PDB file of C-alpha atoms in Angstrom:
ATOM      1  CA  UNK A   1      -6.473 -10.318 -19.204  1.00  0.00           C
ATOM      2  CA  UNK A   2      -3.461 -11.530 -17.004  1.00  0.00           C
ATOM      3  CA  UNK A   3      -4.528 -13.411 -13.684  1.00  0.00           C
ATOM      4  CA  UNK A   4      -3.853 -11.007 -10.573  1.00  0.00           C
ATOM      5  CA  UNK A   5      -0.708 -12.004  -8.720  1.00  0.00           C
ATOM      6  CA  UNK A   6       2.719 -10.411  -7.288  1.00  0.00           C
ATOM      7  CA  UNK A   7       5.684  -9.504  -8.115  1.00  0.00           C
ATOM      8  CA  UNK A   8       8.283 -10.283  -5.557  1.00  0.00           C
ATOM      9  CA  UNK A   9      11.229  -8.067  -5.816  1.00  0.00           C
ATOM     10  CA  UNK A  10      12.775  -9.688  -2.484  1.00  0.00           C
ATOM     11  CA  UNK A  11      12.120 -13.131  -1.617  1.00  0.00           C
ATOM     12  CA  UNK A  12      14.885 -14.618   1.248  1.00  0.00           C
ATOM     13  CA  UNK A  13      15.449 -18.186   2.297  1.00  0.00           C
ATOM     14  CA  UNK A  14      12.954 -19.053   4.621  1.00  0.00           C
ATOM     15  CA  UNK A  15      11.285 -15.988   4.952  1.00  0.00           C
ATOM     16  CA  UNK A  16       7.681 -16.115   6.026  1.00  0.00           C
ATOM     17  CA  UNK A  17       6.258 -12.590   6.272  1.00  0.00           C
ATOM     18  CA  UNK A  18       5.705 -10.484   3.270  1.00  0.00           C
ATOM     19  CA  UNK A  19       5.474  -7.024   2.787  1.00  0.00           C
ATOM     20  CA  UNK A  20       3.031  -6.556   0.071  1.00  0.00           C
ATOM     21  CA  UNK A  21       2.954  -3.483  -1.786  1.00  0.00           C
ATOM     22  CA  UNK A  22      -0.778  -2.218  -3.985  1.00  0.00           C
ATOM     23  CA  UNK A  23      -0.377   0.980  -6.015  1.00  0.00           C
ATOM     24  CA  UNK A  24      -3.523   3.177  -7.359  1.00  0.00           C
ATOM     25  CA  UNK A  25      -5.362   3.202 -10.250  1.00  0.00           C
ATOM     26  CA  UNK A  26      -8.246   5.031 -11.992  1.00  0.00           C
ATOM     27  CA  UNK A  27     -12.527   5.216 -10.602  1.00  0.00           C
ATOM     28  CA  UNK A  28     -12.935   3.052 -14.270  1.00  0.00           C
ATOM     29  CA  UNK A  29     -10.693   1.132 -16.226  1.00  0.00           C
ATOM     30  CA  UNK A  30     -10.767  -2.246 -17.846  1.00  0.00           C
ATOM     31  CA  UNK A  31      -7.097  -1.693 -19.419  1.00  0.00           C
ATOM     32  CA  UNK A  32      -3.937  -3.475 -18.925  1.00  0.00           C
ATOM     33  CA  UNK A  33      -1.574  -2.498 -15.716  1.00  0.00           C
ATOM     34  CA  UNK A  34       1.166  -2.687 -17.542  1.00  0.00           C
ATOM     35  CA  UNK A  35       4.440  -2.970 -15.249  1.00  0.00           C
ATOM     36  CA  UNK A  36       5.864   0.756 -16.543  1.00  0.00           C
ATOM     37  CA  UNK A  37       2.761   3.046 -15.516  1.00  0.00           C
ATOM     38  CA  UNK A  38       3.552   5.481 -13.153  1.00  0.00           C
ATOM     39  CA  UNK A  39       1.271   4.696  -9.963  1.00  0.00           C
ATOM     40  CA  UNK A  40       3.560   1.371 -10.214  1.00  0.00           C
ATOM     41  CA  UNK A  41       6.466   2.799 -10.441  1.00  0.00           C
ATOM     42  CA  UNK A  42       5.564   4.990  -7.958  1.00  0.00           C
ATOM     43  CA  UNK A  43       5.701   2.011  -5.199  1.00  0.00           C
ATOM     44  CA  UNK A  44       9.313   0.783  -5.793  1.00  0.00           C
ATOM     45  CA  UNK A  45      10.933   3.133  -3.334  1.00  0.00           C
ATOM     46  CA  UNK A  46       8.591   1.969  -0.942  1.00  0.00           C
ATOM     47  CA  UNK A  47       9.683  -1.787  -1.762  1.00  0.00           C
ATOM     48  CA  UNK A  48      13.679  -0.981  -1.500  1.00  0.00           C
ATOM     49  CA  UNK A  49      12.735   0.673   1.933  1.00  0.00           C
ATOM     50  CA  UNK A  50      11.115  -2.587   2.960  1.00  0.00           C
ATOM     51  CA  UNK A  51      13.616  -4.927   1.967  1.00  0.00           C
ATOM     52  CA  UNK A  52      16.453  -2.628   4.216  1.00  0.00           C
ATOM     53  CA  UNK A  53      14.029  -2.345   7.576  1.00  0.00           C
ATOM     54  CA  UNK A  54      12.635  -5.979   7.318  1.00  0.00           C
ATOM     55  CA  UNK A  55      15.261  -7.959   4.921  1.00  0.00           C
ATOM     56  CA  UNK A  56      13.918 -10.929   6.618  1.00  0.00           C
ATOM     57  CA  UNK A  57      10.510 -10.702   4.952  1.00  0.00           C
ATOM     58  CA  UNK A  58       9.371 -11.073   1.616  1.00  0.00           C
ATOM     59  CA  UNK A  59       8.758  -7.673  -0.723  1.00  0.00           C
ATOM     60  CA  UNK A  60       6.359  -7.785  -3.626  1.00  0.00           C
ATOM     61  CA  UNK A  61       4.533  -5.829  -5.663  1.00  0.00           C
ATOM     62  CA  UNK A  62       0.200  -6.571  -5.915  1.00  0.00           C
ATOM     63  CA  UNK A  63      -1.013  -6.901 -10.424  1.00  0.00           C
ATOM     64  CA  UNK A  64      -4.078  -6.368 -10.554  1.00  0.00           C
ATOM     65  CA  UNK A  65      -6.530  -7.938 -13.516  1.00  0.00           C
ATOM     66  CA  UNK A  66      -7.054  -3.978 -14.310  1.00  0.00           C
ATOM     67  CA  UNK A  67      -6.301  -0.313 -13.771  1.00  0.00           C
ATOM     68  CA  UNK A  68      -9.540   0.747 -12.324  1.00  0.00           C
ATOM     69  CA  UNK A  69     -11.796   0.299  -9.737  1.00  0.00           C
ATOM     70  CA  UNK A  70     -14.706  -0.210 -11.864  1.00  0.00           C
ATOM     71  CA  UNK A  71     -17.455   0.219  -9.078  1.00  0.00           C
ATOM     72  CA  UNK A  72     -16.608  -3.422  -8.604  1.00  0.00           C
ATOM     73  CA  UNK A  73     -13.526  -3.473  -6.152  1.00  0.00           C
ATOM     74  CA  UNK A  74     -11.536  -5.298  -8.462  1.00  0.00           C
ATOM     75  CA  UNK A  75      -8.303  -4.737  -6.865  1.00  0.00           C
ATOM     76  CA  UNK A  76      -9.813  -5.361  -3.452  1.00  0.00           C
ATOM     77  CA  UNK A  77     -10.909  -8.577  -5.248  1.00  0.00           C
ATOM     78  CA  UNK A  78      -7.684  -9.404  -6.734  1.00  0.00           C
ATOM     79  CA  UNK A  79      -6.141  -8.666  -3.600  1.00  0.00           C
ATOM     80  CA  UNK A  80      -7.908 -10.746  -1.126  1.00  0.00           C
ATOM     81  CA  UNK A  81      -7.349 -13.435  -3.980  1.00  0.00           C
ATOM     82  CA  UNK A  82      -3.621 -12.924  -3.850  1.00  0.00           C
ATOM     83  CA  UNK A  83      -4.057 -13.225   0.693  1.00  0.00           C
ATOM     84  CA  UNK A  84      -6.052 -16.085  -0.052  1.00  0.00           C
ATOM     85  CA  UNK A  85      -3.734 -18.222  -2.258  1.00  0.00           C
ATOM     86  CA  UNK A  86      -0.112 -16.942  -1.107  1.00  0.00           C
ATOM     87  CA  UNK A  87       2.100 -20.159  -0.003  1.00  0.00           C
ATOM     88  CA  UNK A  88       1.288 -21.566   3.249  1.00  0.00           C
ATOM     89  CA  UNK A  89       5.092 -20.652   4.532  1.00  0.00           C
ATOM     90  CA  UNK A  90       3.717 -16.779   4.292  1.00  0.00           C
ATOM     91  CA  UNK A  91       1.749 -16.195   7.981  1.00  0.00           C
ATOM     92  CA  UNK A  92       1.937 -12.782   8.279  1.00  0.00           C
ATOM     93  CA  UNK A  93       1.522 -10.109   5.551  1.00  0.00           C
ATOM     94  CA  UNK A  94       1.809  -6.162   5.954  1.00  0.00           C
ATOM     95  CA  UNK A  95      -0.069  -4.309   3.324  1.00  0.00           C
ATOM     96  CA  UNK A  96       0.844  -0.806   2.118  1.00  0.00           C
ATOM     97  CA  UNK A  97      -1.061   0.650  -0.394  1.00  0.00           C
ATOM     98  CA  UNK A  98      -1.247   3.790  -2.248  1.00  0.00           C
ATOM     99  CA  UNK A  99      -4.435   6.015  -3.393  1.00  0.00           C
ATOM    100  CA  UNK A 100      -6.929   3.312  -4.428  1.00  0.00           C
ATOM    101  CA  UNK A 101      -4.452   0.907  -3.380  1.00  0.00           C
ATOM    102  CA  UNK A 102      -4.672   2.421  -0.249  1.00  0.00           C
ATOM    103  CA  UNK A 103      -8.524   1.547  -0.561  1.00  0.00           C
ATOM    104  CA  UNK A 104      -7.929  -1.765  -1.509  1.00  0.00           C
ATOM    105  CA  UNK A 105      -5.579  -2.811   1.496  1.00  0.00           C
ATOM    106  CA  UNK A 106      -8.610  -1.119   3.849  1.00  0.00           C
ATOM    107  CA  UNK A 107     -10.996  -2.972   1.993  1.00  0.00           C
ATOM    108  CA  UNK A 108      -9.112  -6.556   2.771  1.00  0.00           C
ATOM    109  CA  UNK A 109      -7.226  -5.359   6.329  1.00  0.00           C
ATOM    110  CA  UNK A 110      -9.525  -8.144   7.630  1.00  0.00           C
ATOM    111  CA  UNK A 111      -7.742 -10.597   6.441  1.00  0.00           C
ATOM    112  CA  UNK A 112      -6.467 -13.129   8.871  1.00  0.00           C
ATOM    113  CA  UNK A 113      -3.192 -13.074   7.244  1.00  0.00           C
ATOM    114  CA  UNK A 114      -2.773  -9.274   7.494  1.00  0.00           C
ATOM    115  CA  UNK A 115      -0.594  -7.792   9.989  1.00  0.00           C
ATOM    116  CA  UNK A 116      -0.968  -4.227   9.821  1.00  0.00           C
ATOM    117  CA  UNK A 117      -2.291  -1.566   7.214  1.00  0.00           C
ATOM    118  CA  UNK A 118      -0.531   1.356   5.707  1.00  0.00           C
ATOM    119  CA  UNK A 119      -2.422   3.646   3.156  1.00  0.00           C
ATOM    120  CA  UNK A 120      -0.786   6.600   1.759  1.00  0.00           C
ATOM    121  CA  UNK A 121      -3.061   9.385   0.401  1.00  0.00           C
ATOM    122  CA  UNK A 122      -5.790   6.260   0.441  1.00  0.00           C
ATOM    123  CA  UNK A 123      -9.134   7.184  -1.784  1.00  0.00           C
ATOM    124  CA  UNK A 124     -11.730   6.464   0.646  1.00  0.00           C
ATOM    125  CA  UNK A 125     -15.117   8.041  -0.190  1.00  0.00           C
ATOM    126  CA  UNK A 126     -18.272   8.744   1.504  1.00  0.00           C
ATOM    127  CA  UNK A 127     -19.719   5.605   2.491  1.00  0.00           C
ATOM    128  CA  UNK A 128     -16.695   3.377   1.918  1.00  0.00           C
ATOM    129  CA  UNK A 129     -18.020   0.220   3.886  1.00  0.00           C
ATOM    130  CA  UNK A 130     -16.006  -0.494   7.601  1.00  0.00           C
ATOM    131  CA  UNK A 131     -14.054  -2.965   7.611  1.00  0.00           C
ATOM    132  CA  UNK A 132     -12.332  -4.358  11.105  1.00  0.00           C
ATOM    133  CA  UNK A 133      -8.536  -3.977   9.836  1.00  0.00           C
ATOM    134  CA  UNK A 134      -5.963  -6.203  11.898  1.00  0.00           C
ATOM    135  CA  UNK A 135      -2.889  -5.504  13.132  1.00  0.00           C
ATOM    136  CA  UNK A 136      -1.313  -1.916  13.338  1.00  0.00           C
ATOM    137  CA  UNK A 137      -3.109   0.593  11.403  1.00  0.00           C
ATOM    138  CA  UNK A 138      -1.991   4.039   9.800  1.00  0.00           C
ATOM    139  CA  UNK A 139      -3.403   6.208   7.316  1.00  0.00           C
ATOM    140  CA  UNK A 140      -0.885   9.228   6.415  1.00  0.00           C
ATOM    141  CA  UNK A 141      -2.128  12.113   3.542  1.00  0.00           C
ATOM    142  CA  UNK A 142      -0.335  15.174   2.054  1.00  0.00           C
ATOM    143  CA  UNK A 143      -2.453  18.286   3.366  1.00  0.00           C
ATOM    144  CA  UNK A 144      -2.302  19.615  -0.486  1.00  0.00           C
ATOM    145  CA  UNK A 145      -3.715  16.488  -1.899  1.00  0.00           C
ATOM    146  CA  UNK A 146      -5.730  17.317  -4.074  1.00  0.00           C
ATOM    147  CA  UNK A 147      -6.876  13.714  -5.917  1.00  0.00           C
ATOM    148  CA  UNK A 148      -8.075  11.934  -2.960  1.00  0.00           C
ATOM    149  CA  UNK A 149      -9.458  14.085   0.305  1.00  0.00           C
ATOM    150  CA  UNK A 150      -7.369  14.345   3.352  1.00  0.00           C
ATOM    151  CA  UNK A 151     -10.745  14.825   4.921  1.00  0.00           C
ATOM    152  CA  UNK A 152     -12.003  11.733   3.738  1.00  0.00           C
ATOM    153  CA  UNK A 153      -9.142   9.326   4.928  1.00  0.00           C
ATOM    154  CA  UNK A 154      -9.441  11.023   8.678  1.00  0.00           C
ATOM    155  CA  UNK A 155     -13.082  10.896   8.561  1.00  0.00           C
ATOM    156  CA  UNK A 156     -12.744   7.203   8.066  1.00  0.00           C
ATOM    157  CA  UNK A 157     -10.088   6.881  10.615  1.00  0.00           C
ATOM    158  CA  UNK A 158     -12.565   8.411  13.222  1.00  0.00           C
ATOM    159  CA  UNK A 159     -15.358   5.944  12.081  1.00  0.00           C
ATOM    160  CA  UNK A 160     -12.571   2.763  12.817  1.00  0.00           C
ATOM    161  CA  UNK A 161     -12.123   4.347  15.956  1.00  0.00           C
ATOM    162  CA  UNK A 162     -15.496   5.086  17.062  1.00  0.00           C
ATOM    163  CA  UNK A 163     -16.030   0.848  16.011  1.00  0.00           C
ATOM    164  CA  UNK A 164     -13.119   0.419  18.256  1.00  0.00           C
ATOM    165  CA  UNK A 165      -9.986  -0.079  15.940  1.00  0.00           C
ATOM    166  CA  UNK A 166      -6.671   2.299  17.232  1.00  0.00           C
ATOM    167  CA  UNK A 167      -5.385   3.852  14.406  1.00  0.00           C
ATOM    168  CA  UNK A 168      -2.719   6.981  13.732  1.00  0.00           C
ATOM    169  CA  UNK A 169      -3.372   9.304  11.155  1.00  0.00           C
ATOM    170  CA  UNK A 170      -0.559  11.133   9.746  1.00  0.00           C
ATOM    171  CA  UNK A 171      -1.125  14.840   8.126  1.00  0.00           C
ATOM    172  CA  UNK A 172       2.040  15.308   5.197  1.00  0.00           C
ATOM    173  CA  UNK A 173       2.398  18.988   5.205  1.00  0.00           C
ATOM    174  CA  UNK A 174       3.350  20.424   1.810  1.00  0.00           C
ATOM    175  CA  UNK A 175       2.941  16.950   0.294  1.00  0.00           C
ATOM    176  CA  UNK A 176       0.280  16.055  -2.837  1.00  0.00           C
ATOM    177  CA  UNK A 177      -0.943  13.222  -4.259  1.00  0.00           C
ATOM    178  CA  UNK A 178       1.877  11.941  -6.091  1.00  0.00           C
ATOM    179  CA  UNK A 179       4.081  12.096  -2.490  1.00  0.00           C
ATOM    180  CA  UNK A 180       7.357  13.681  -4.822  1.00  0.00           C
ATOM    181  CA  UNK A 181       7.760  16.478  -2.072  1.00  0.00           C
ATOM    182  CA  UNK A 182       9.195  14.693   1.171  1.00  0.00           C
ATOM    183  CA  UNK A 183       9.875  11.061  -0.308  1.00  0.00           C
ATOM    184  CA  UNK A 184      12.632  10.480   2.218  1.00  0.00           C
ATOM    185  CA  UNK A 185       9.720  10.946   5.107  1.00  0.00           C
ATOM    186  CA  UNK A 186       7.445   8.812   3.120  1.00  0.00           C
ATOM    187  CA  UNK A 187      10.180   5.778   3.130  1.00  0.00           C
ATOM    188  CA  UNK A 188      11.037   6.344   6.513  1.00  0.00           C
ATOM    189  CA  UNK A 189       7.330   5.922   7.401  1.00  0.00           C
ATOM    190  CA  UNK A 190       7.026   2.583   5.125  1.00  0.00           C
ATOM    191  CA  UNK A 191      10.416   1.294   6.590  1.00  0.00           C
ATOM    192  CA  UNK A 192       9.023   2.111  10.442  1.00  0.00           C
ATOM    193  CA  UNK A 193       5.704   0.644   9.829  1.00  0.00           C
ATOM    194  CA  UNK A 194       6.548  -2.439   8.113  1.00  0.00           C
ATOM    195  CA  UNK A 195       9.696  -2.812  10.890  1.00  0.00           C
ATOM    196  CA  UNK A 196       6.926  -2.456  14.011  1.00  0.00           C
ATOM    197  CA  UNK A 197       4.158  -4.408  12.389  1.00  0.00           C
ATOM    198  CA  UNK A 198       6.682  -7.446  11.655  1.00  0.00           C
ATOM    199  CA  UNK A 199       9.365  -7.171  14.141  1.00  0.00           C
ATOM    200  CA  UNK A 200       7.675  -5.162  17.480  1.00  0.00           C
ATOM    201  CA  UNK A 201       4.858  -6.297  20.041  1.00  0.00           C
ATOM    202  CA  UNK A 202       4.552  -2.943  20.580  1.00  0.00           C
ATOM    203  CA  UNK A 203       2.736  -1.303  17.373  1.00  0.00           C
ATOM    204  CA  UNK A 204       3.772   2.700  18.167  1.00  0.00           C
ATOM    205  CA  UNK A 205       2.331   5.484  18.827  1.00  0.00           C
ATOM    206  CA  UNK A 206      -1.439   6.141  18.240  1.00  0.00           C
ATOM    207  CA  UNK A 207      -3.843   8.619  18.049  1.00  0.00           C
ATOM    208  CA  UNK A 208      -7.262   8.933  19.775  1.00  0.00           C
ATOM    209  CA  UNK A 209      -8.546  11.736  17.527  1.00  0.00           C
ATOM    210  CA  UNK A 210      -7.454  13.855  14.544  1.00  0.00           C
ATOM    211  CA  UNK A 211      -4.409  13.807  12.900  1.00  0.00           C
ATOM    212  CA  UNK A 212      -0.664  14.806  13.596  1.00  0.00           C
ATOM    213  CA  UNK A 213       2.386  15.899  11.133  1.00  0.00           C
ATOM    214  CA  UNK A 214       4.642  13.372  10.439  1.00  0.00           C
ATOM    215  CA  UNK A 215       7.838  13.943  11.401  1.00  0.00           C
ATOM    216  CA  UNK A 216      10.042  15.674   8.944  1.00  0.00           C
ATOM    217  CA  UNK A 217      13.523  13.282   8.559  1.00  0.00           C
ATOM    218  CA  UNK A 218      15.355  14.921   5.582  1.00  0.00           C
ATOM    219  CA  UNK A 219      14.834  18.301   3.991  1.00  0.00           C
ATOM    220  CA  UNK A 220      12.390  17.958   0.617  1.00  0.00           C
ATOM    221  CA  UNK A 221      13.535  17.079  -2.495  1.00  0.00           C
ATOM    222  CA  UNK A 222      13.237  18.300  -5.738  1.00  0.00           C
ATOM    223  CA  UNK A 223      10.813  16.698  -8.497  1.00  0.00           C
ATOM    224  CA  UNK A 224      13.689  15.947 -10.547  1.00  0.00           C
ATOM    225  CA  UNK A 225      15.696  14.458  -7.428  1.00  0.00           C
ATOM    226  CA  UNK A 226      12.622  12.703  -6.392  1.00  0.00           C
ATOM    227  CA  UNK A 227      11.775  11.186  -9.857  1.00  0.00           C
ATOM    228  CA  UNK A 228      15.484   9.912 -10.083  1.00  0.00           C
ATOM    229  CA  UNK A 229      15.321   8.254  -6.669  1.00  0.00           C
ATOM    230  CA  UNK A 230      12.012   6.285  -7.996  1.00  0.00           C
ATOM    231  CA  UNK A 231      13.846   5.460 -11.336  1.00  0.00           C
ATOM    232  CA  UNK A 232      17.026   4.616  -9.355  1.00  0.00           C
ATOM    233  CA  UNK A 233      15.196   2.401  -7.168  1.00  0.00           C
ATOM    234  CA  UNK A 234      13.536   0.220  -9.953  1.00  0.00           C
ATOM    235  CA  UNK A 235      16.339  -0.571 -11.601  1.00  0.00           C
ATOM    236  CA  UNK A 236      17.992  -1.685  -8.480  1.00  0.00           C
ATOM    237  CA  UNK A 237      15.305  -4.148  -7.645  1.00  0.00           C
ATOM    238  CA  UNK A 238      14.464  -6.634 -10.486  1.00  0.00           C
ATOM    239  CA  UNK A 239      11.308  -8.750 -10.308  1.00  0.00           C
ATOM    240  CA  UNK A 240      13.300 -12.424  -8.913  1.00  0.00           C
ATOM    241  CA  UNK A 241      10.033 -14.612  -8.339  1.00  0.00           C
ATOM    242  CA  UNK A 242       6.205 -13.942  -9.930  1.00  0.00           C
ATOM    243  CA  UNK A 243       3.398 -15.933  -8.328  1.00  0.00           C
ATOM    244  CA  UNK A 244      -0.011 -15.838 -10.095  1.00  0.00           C
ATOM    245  CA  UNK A 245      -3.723 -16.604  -8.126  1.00  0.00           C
ATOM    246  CA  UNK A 246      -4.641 -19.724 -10.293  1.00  0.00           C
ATOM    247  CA  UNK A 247      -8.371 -19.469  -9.475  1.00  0.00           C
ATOM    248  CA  UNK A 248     -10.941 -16.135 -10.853  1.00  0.00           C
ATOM    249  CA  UNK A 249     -11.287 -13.660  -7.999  1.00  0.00           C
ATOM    250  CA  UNK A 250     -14.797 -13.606  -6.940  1.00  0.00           C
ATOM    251  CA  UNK A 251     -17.201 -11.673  -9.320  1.00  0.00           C
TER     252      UNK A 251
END
């Protein structure tokens, strides 16, 4: 078992914000997350959209310990470990997370490091414990989702809300889980959010109640288009820096 840690695909002079990037998993796994699954690869688009709205900031990737879960949090665990244990030069750190790395990012949005929180098609179940997320928040799920519940993520949203936490809840029309329908709107939302949280006082738009579409910015794209542009963007970004927690998350 490899310590959790991050994979920095961007890492300027002097930079002192990161974006940091957590992809989804499985409800139970103890296996390897090896580097060439596809809920990693999954996130890299999201990284090269980063890098071009904030190239100021650092862009990594979160590894995890494992692929699942595992009724545990262990990628909330290994996440928080990686906030906790990140360079003192990093003050500010926007996390973006996908399906039950869109669970993990809610689960450490508390953070005082964290600057906003982006989950895409997050898993959040019934009962998923509140947590009092910092910064700019946004949840944003493909109405044909059928892995993790639209309903779910904007029944959360309204629980935030109701504790008194603003947050905008984007509904992806025509999108599923794996978000290959309308990538260009789903890099245009990463690049917007990471740009306000990091570079704006002012954190956007945000809605009181329900959800709204998200803006359509290119016409969708087909699987095989879509699956290029991931594959494209992964071999355009190579891994330049790797920094490991050096102490056990907490068990």
């Amino acid at each position: 078992m490899s310590p959790p840690g991050v994979d920095l695909v961007w890492n300027p002079a002097g930079a002192t914000d990161l974006v940091l990037l957590a992809h989804g998993g499985m409800e139970e796994s103890k296996a390897n997350p090896h580097a060439w699954r596809a809920p990693i690869l999954r996130m890299w688009p999201f990284a090269a959209a980063a890098r071009a709205a904030v190239p100021n900031a650092a862009v990594g990737l979160v590894r995890y310990r494992y692929r699942g879960w595992n009724g545990a949090a262990d990628p909330a665990m290994d996440l928080r470990a990686v906030l906790d244990e990140l360079p003192p030069v990093i003050r500010r750190v926007v996390l973006i997370g996908h399906s039950m790395g869109g669970r993990a990012v809610v689960a450490v949005g508390d953070h005082p490091r964290v600057a906003g929180v982006l989950a895409l098609a997050p898993w959040l179940p019934d009962g998923e414990p509140l947590t009092k997320l910092r910064g700019p928040v946004t949840f944003a799920h493909g109405t044909d989702d059928t892995i993790t519940d639209p309903r779910a993520t904007t029944a959360y949203a309204n629980r935030l809300r109701a504790a008194g936490t603003p947050v905008t809840v984007y509904a992806v029309t025509g999108e599923t889980h794996a978000m290959l329908h309308r990538p260009a709107d789903w890099n245009a939302l990463v690049a917007t959010f990471a740009a306000g949280a990091l570079t704006s006082s002012d954190p956007g738009p945000v809605s009181e109640a329900g959800t709204e579409p998200l803006p359509e910015c290119a016409p969708r794209s087909s699987l095989p288009a879509a699956v290029g542009s991931i594959a494209l963007a992964r071999l355009r970004l190579p891994v330049v820096e790797r920094f490991e927690v050096k102490s056990s998350p907490a068990q």
